[in-house]
PDB file of C-alpha atoms and ligand atoms in Angstrom:
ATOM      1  CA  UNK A   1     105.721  65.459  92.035  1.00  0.00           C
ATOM      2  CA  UNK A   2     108.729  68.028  93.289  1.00  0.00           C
ATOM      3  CA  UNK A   3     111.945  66.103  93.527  1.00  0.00           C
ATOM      4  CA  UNK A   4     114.636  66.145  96.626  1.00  0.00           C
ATOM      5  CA  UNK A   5     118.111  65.823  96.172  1.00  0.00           C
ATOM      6  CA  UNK A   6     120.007  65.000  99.411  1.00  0.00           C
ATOM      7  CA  UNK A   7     121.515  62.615 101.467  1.00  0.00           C
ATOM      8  CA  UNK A   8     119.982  60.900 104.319  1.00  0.00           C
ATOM      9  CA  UNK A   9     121.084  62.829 107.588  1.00  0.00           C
ATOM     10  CA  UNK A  10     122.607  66.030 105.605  1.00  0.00           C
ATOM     11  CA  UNK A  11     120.484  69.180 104.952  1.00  0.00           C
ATOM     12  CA  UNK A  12     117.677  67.875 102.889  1.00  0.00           C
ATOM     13  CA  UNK A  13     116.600  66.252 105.520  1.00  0.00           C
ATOM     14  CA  UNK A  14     115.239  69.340 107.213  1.00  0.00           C
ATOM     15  CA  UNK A  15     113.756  70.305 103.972  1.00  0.00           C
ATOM     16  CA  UNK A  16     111.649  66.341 104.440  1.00  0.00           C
ATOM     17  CA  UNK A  17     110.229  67.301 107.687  1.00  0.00           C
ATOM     18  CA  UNK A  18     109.116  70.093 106.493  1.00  0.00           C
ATOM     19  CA  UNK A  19     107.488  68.529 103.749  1.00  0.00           C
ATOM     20  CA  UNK A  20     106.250  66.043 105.291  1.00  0.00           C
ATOM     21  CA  UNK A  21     104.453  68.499 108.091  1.00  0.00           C
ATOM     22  CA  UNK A  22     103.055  69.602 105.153  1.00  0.00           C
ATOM     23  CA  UNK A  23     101.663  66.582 103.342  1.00  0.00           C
ATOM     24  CA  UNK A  24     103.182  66.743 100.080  1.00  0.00           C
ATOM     25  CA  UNK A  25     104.873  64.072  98.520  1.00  0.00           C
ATOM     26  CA  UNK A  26     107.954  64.112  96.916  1.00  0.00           C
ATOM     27  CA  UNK A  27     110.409  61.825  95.215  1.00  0.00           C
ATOM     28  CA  UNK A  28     114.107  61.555  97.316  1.00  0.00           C
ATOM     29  CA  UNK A  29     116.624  61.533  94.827  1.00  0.00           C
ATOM     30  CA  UNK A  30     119.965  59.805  96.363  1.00  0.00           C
ATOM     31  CA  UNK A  31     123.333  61.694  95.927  1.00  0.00           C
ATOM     32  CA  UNK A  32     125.268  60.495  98.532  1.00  0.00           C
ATOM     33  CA  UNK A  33     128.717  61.198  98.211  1.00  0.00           C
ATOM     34  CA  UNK A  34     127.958  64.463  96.296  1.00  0.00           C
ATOM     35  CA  UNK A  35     130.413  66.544  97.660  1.00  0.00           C
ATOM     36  CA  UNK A  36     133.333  64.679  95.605  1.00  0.00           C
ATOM     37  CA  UNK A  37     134.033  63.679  91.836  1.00  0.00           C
ATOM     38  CA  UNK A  38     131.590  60.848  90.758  1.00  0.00           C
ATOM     39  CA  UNK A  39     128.336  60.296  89.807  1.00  0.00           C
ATOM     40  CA  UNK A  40     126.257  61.451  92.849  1.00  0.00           C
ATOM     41  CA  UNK A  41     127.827  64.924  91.789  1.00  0.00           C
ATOM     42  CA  UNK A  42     127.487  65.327  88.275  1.00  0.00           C
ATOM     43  CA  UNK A  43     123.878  64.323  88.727  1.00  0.00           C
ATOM     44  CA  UNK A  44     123.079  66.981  91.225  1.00  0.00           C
ATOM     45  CA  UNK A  45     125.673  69.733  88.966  1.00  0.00           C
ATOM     46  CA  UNK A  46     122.963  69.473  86.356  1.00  0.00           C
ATOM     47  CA  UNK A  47     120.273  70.912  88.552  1.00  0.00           C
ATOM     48  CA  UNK A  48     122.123  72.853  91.042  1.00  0.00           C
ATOM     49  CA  UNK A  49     125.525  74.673  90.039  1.00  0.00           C
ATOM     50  CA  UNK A  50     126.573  75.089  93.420  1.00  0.00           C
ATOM     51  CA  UNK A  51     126.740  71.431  94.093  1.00  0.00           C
ATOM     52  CA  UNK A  52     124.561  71.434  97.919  1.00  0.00           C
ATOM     53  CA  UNK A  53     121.806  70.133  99.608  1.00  0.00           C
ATOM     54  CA  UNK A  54     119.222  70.296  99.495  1.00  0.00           C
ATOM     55  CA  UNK A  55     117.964  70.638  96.127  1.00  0.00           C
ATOM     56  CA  UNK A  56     114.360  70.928  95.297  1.00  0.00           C
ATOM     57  CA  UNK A  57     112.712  70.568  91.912  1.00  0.00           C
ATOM     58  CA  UNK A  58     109.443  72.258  91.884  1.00  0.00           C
ATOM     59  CA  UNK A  59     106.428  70.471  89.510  1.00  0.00           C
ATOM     60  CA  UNK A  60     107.092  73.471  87.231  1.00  0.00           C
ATOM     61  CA  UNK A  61     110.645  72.256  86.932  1.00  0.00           C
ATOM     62  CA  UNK A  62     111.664  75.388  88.981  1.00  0.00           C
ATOM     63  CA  UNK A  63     114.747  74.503  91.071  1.00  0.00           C
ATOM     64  CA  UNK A  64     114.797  75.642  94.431  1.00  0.00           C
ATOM     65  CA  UNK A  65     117.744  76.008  97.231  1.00  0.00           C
ATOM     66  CA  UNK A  66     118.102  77.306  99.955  1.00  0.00           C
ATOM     67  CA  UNK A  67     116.276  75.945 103.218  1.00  0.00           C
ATOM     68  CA  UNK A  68     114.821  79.125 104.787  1.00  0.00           C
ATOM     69  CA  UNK A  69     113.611  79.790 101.117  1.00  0.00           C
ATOM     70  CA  UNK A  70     111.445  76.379 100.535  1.00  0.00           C
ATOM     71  CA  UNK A  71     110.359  77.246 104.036  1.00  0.00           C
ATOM     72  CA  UNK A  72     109.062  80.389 102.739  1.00  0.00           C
ATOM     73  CA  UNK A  73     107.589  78.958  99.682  1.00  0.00           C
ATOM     74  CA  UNK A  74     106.070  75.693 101.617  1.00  0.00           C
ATOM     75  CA  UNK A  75     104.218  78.910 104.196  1.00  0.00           C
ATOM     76  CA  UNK A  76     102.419  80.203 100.974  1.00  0.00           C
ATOM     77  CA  UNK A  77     100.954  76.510 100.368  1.00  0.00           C
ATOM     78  CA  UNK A  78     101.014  75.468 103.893  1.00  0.00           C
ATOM     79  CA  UNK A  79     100.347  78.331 106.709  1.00  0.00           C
ATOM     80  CA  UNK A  80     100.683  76.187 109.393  1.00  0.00           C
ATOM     81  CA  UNK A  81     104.028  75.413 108.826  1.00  0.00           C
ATOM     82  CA  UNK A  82     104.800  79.301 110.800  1.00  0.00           C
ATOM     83  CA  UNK A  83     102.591  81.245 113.337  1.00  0.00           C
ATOM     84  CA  UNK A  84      99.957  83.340 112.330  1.00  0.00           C
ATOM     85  CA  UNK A  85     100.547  86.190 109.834  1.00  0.00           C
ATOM     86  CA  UNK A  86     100.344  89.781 111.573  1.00  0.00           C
ATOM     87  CA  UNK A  87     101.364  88.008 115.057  1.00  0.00           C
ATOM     88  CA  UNK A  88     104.487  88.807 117.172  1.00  0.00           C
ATOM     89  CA  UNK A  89     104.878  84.920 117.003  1.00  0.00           C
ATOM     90  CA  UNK A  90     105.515  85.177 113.087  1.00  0.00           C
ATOM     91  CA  UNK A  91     108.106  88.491 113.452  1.00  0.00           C
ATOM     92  CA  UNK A  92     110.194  86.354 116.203  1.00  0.00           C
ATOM     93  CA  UNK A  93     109.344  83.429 113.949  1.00  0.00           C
ATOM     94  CA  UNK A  94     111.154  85.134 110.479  1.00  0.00           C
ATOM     95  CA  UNK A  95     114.070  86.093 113.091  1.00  0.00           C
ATOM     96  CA  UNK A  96     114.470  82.528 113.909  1.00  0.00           C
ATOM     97  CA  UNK A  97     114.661  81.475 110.476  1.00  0.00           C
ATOM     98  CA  UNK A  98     116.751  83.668 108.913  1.00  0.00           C
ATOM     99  CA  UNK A  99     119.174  83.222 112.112  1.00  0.00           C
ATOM    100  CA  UNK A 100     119.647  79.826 111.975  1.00  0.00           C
ATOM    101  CA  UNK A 101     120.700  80.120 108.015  1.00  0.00           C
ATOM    102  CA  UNK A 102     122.841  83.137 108.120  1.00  0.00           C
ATOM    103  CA  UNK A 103     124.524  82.367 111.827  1.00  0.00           C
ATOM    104  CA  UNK A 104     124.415  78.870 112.200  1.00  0.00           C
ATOM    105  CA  UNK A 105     124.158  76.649 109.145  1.00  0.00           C
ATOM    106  CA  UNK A 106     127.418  78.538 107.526  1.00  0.00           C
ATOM    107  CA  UNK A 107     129.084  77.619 110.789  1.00  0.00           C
ATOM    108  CA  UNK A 108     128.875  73.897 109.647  1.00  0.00           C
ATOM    109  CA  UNK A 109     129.976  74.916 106.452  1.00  0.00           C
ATOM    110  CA  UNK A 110     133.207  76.448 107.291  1.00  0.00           C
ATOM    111  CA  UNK A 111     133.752  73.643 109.504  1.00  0.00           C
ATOM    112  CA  UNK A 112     133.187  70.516 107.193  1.00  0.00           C
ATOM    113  CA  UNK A 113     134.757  71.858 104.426  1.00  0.00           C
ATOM    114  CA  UNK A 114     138.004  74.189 106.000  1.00  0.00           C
ATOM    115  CA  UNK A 115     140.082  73.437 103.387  1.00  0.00           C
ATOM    116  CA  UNK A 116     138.612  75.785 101.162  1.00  0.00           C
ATOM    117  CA  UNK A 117     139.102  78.781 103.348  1.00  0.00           C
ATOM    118  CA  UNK A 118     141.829  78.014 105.044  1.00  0.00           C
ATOM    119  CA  UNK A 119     144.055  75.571 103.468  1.00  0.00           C
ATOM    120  CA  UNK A 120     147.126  75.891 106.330  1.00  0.00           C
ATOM    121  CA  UNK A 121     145.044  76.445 109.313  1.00  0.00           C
ATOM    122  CA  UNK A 122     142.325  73.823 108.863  1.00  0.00           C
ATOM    123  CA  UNK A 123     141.831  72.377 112.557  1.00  0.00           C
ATOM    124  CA  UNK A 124     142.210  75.636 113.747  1.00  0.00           C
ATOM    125  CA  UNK A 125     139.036  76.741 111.383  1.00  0.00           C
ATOM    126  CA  UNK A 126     136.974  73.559 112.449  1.00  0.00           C
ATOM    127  CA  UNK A 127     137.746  74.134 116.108  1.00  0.00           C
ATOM    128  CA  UNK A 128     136.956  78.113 116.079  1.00  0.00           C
ATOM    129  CA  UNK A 129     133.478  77.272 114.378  1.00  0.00           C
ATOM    130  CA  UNK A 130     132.558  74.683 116.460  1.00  0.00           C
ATOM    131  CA  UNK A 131     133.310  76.609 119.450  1.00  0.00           C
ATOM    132  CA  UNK A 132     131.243  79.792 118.070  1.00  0.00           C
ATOM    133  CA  UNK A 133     128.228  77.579 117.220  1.00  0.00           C
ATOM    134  CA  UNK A 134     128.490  76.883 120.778  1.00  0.00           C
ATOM    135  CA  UNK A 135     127.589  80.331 121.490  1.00  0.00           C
ATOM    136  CA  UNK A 136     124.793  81.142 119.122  1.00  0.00           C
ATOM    137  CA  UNK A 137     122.503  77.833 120.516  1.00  0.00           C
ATOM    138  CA  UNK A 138     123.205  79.165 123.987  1.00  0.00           C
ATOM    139  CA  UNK A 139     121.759  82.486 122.766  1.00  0.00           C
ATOM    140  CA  UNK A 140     119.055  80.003 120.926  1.00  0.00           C
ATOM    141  CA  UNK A 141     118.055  78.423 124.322  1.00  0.00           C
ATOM    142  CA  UNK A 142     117.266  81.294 125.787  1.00  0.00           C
ATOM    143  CA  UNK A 143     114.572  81.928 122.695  1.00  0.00           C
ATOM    144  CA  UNK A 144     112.971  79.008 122.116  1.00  0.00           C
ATOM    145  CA  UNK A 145     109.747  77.524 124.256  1.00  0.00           C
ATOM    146  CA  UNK A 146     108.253  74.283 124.671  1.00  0.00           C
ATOM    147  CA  UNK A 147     106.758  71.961 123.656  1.00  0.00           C
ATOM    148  CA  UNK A 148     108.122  73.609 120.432  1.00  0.00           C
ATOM    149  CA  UNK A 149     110.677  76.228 119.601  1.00  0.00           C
ATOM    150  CA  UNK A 150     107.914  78.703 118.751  1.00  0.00           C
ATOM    151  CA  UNK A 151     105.326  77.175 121.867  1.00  0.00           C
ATOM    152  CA  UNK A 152     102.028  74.737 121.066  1.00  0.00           C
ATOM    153  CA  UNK A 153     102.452  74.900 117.232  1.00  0.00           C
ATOM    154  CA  UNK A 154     104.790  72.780 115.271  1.00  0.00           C
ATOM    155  CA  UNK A 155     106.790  75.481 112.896  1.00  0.00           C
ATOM    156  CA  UNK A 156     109.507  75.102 110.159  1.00  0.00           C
ATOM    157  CA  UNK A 157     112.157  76.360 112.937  1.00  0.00           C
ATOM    158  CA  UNK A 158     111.610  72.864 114.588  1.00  0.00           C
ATOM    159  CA  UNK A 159     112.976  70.977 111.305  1.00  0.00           C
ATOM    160  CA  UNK A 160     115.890  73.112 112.181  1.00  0.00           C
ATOM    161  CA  UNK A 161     116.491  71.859 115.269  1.00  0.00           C
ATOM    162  CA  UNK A 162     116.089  67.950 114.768  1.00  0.00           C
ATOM    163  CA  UNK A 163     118.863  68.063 112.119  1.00  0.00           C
ATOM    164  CA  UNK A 164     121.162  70.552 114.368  1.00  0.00           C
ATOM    165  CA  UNK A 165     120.673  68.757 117.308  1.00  0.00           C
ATOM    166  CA  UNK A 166     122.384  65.256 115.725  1.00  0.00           C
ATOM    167  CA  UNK A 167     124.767  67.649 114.375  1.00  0.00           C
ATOM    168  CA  UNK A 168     127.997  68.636 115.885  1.00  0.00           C
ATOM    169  CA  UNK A 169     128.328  68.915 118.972  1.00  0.00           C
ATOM    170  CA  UNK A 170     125.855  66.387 119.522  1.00  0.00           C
ATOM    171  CA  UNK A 171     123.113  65.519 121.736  1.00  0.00           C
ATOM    172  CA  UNK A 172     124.581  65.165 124.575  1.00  0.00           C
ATOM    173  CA  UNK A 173     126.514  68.596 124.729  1.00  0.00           C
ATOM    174  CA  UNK A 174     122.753  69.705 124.092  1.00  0.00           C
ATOM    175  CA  UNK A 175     121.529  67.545 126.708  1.00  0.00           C
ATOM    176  CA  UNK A 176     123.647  69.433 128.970  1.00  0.00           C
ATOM    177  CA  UNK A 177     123.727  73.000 127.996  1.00  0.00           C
ATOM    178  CA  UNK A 178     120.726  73.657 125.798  1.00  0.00           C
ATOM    179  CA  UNK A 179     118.033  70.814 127.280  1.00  0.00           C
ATOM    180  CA  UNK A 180     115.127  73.068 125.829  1.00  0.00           C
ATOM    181  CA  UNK A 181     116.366  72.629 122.381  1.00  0.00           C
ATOM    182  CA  UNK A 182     116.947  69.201 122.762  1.00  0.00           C
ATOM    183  CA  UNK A 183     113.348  68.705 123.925  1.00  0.00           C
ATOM    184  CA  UNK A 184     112.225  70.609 120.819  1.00  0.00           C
ATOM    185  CA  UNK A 185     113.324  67.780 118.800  1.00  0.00           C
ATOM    186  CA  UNK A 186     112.543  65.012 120.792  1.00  0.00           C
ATOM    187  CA  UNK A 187     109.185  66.637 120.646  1.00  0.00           C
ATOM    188  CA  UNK A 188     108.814  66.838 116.850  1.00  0.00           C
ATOM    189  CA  UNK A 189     110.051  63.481 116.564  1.00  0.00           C
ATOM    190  CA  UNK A 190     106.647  62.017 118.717  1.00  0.00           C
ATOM    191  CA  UNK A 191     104.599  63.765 116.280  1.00  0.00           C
ATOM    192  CA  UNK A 192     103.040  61.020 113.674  1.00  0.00           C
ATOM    193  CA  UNK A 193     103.393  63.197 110.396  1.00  0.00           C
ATOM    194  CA  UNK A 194     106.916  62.955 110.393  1.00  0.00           C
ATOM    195  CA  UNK A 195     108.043  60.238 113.015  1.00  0.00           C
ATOM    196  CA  UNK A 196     109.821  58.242 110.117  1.00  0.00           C
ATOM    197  CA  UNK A 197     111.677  60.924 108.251  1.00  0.00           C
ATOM    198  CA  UNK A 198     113.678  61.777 111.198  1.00  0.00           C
ATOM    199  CA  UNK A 199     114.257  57.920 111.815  1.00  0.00           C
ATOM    200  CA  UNK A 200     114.992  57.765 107.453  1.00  0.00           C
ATOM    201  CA  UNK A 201     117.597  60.990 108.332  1.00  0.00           C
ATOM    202  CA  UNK A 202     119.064  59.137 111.817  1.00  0.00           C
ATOM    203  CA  UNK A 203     118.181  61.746 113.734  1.00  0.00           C
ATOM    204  CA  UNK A 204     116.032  59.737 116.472  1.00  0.00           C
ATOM    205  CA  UNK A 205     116.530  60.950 120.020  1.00  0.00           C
ATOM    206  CA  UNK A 206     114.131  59.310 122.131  1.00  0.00           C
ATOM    207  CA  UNK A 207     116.442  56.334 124.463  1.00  0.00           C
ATOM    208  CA  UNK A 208     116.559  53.255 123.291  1.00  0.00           C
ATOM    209  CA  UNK A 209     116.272  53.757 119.647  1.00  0.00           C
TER     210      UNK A 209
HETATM  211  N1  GSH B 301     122.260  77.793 103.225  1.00  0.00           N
HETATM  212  C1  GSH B 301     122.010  76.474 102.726  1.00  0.00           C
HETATM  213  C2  GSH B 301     123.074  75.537 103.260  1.00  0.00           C
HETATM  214  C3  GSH B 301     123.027  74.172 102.624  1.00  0.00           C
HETATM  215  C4  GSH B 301     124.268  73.383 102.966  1.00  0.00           C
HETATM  216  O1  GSH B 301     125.285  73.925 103.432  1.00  0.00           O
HETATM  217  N2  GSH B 301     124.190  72.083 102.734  1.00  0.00           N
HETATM  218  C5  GSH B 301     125.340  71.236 102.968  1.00  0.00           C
HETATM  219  C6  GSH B 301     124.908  69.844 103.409  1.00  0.00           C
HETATM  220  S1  GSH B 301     124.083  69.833 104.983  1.00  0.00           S
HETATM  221  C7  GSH B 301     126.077  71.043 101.676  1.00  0.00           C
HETATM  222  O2  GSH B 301     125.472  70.826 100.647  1.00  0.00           O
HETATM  223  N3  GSH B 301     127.406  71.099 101.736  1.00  0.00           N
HETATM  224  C8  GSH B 301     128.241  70.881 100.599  1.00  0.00           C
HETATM  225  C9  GSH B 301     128.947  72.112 100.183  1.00  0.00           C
HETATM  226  O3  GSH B 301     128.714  73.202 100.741  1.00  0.00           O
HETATM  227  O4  GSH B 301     129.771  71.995  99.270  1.00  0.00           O
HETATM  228  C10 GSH B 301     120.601  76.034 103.133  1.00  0.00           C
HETATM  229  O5  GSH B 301     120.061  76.564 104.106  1.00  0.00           O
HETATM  230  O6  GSH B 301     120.036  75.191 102.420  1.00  0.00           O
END
C-alpha cells in the first residue's frame, strides 16, 4: 500500500482527495509538527530530504513529492482524474496545474516560513505574498467553471482548490471576491468519494458544519 506523510489540513491533504477520487488506498503517516526539531521531522528526513508535505511512498518504495507530480502519476493509473487526452480541456487543464504549483503554492511558502528569506523584513514578506496571491485567484476566477473548475468532470485542479480555499485568506474573502472558486470546493466536498477526507483535512465549507 503507498504511504502519505502529512499533516491533517497541510498539503497532503490535496494529495488524499486525489487519491481518494481515485480509489486507492493508502496508509496516512502522521508528522505533525514536522517543520521543527523532533520526532515528526526526523521521521519524514529519512524519506524526504527536503523535509515537506506531502510525501508519498510508492509500493515500489519509490518516493514521490511534489503535488502536480503525483497528479501526473495518479492520471497514468486513473484518467479520470483530468479531461480527456488530445482535448482543449486537458491543455487548459496542464495550465491549471502547473499554475497553481509554480504561482500559487510558493506564495504560501514564502509567507509561512519568511524568516528564511527575509530575516529583517518578515511581516513585510508575509503581507506582500498574501496580497499577490490575492491577485493570481482573481485571475483564477475568471478561468475556472462550474460545477467544477474544469466544468461537469471532477479533475485533480479541484483538490487544489478545497485546500486553497481554507487557506489564507480564507473563505470568506473567497466568498466575496472569487464565489466561483469557492463553489468549486463546496462542490467537491458533496461528492461521496471524498466527502470525509476534506472533513479528516478541516476543510468543510458547507454552513453549519
Ligand atoms: N511544491 C510543493 C509544495 C509543498 C509544500 O510547500 N508543502 C508545505 C506544507 S502545505 C510544506 O511542507 N512546508 C514546509 C516547508 O516548506 O518547509 C507541492 O506542490 O507539493
Amino acid at each position: 500500500m503507498m504511504k502519505l506523510y502529512g499533516v491533517r489540513g497541510w498539503g497532503s491533504g490535496i494529495v488524499e482527495i486525489m487519491l481518494s477520487l481515485s480509489k486507492i488506498e493508502y496508509e496516512f503517516v502522521d508528522v505533525t509538527g514536522f517543520d521543527k526539531d523532533g520526532s515528526p521531522r526526523t521521521k519524514l528526513l529519512a524519506v524526504n530530504p527536503l523535509a515537506q508535505v506531502p510525501t508519498l511512498v510508492l509500493k515500489s518504495g519509490q518516493v514521490m513529492t511534489e503535488t502536480a507530480a503525483i497528479a501526473l502519476m495518479l492520471i497514468d493509473r486513473v484518467p479520470d482524474l483530468a479531461p480527456p487526452a488530445g482535448t482543449q480541456r486537458r491543455e487548459e487543464f496542464y495550465q491549471l496545474l502547473i499554475w497553481l504549483v509554480a504561482n500559487v503554492y510558493p506564495t504560501f511558502t514564502y509567507g509561512d516560513y519568511p524568516h528564511r528569506w527575509s530575516p529583517s523584513a518578515q511581516r513585510e514578506l508575509r503581507s506582500a505574498t498574501d496580497h499577490y496571491r490575492q491577485k493570481l485567484f482573481l485571475w483564477l476566477e475568471t478561468k475556472v467553471t462550474a460545477p467544477f473548475a474544469m466544468g461537469e468532470q471532477v479533475t485533480a485542479i479541484d483538490a487544489y482548490l478545497s485546500a486553497m480555499t481554507s487557506w489564507r485568506p480564507g473563505a470568506a474573502w473567497f466568498s466575496e471576491h472569487c464565489p466561483k472558486i469557492l463553489e468549486c470546493a463546496h462542490c467537491l466536498e458533496a461528492v461521496p468519494l471524498v466527502t470525509s477526507v476534506i472533513h479528516l483535512n478541516g476543510w468543510s465549507h458547507i454552513k453549519g458544519d
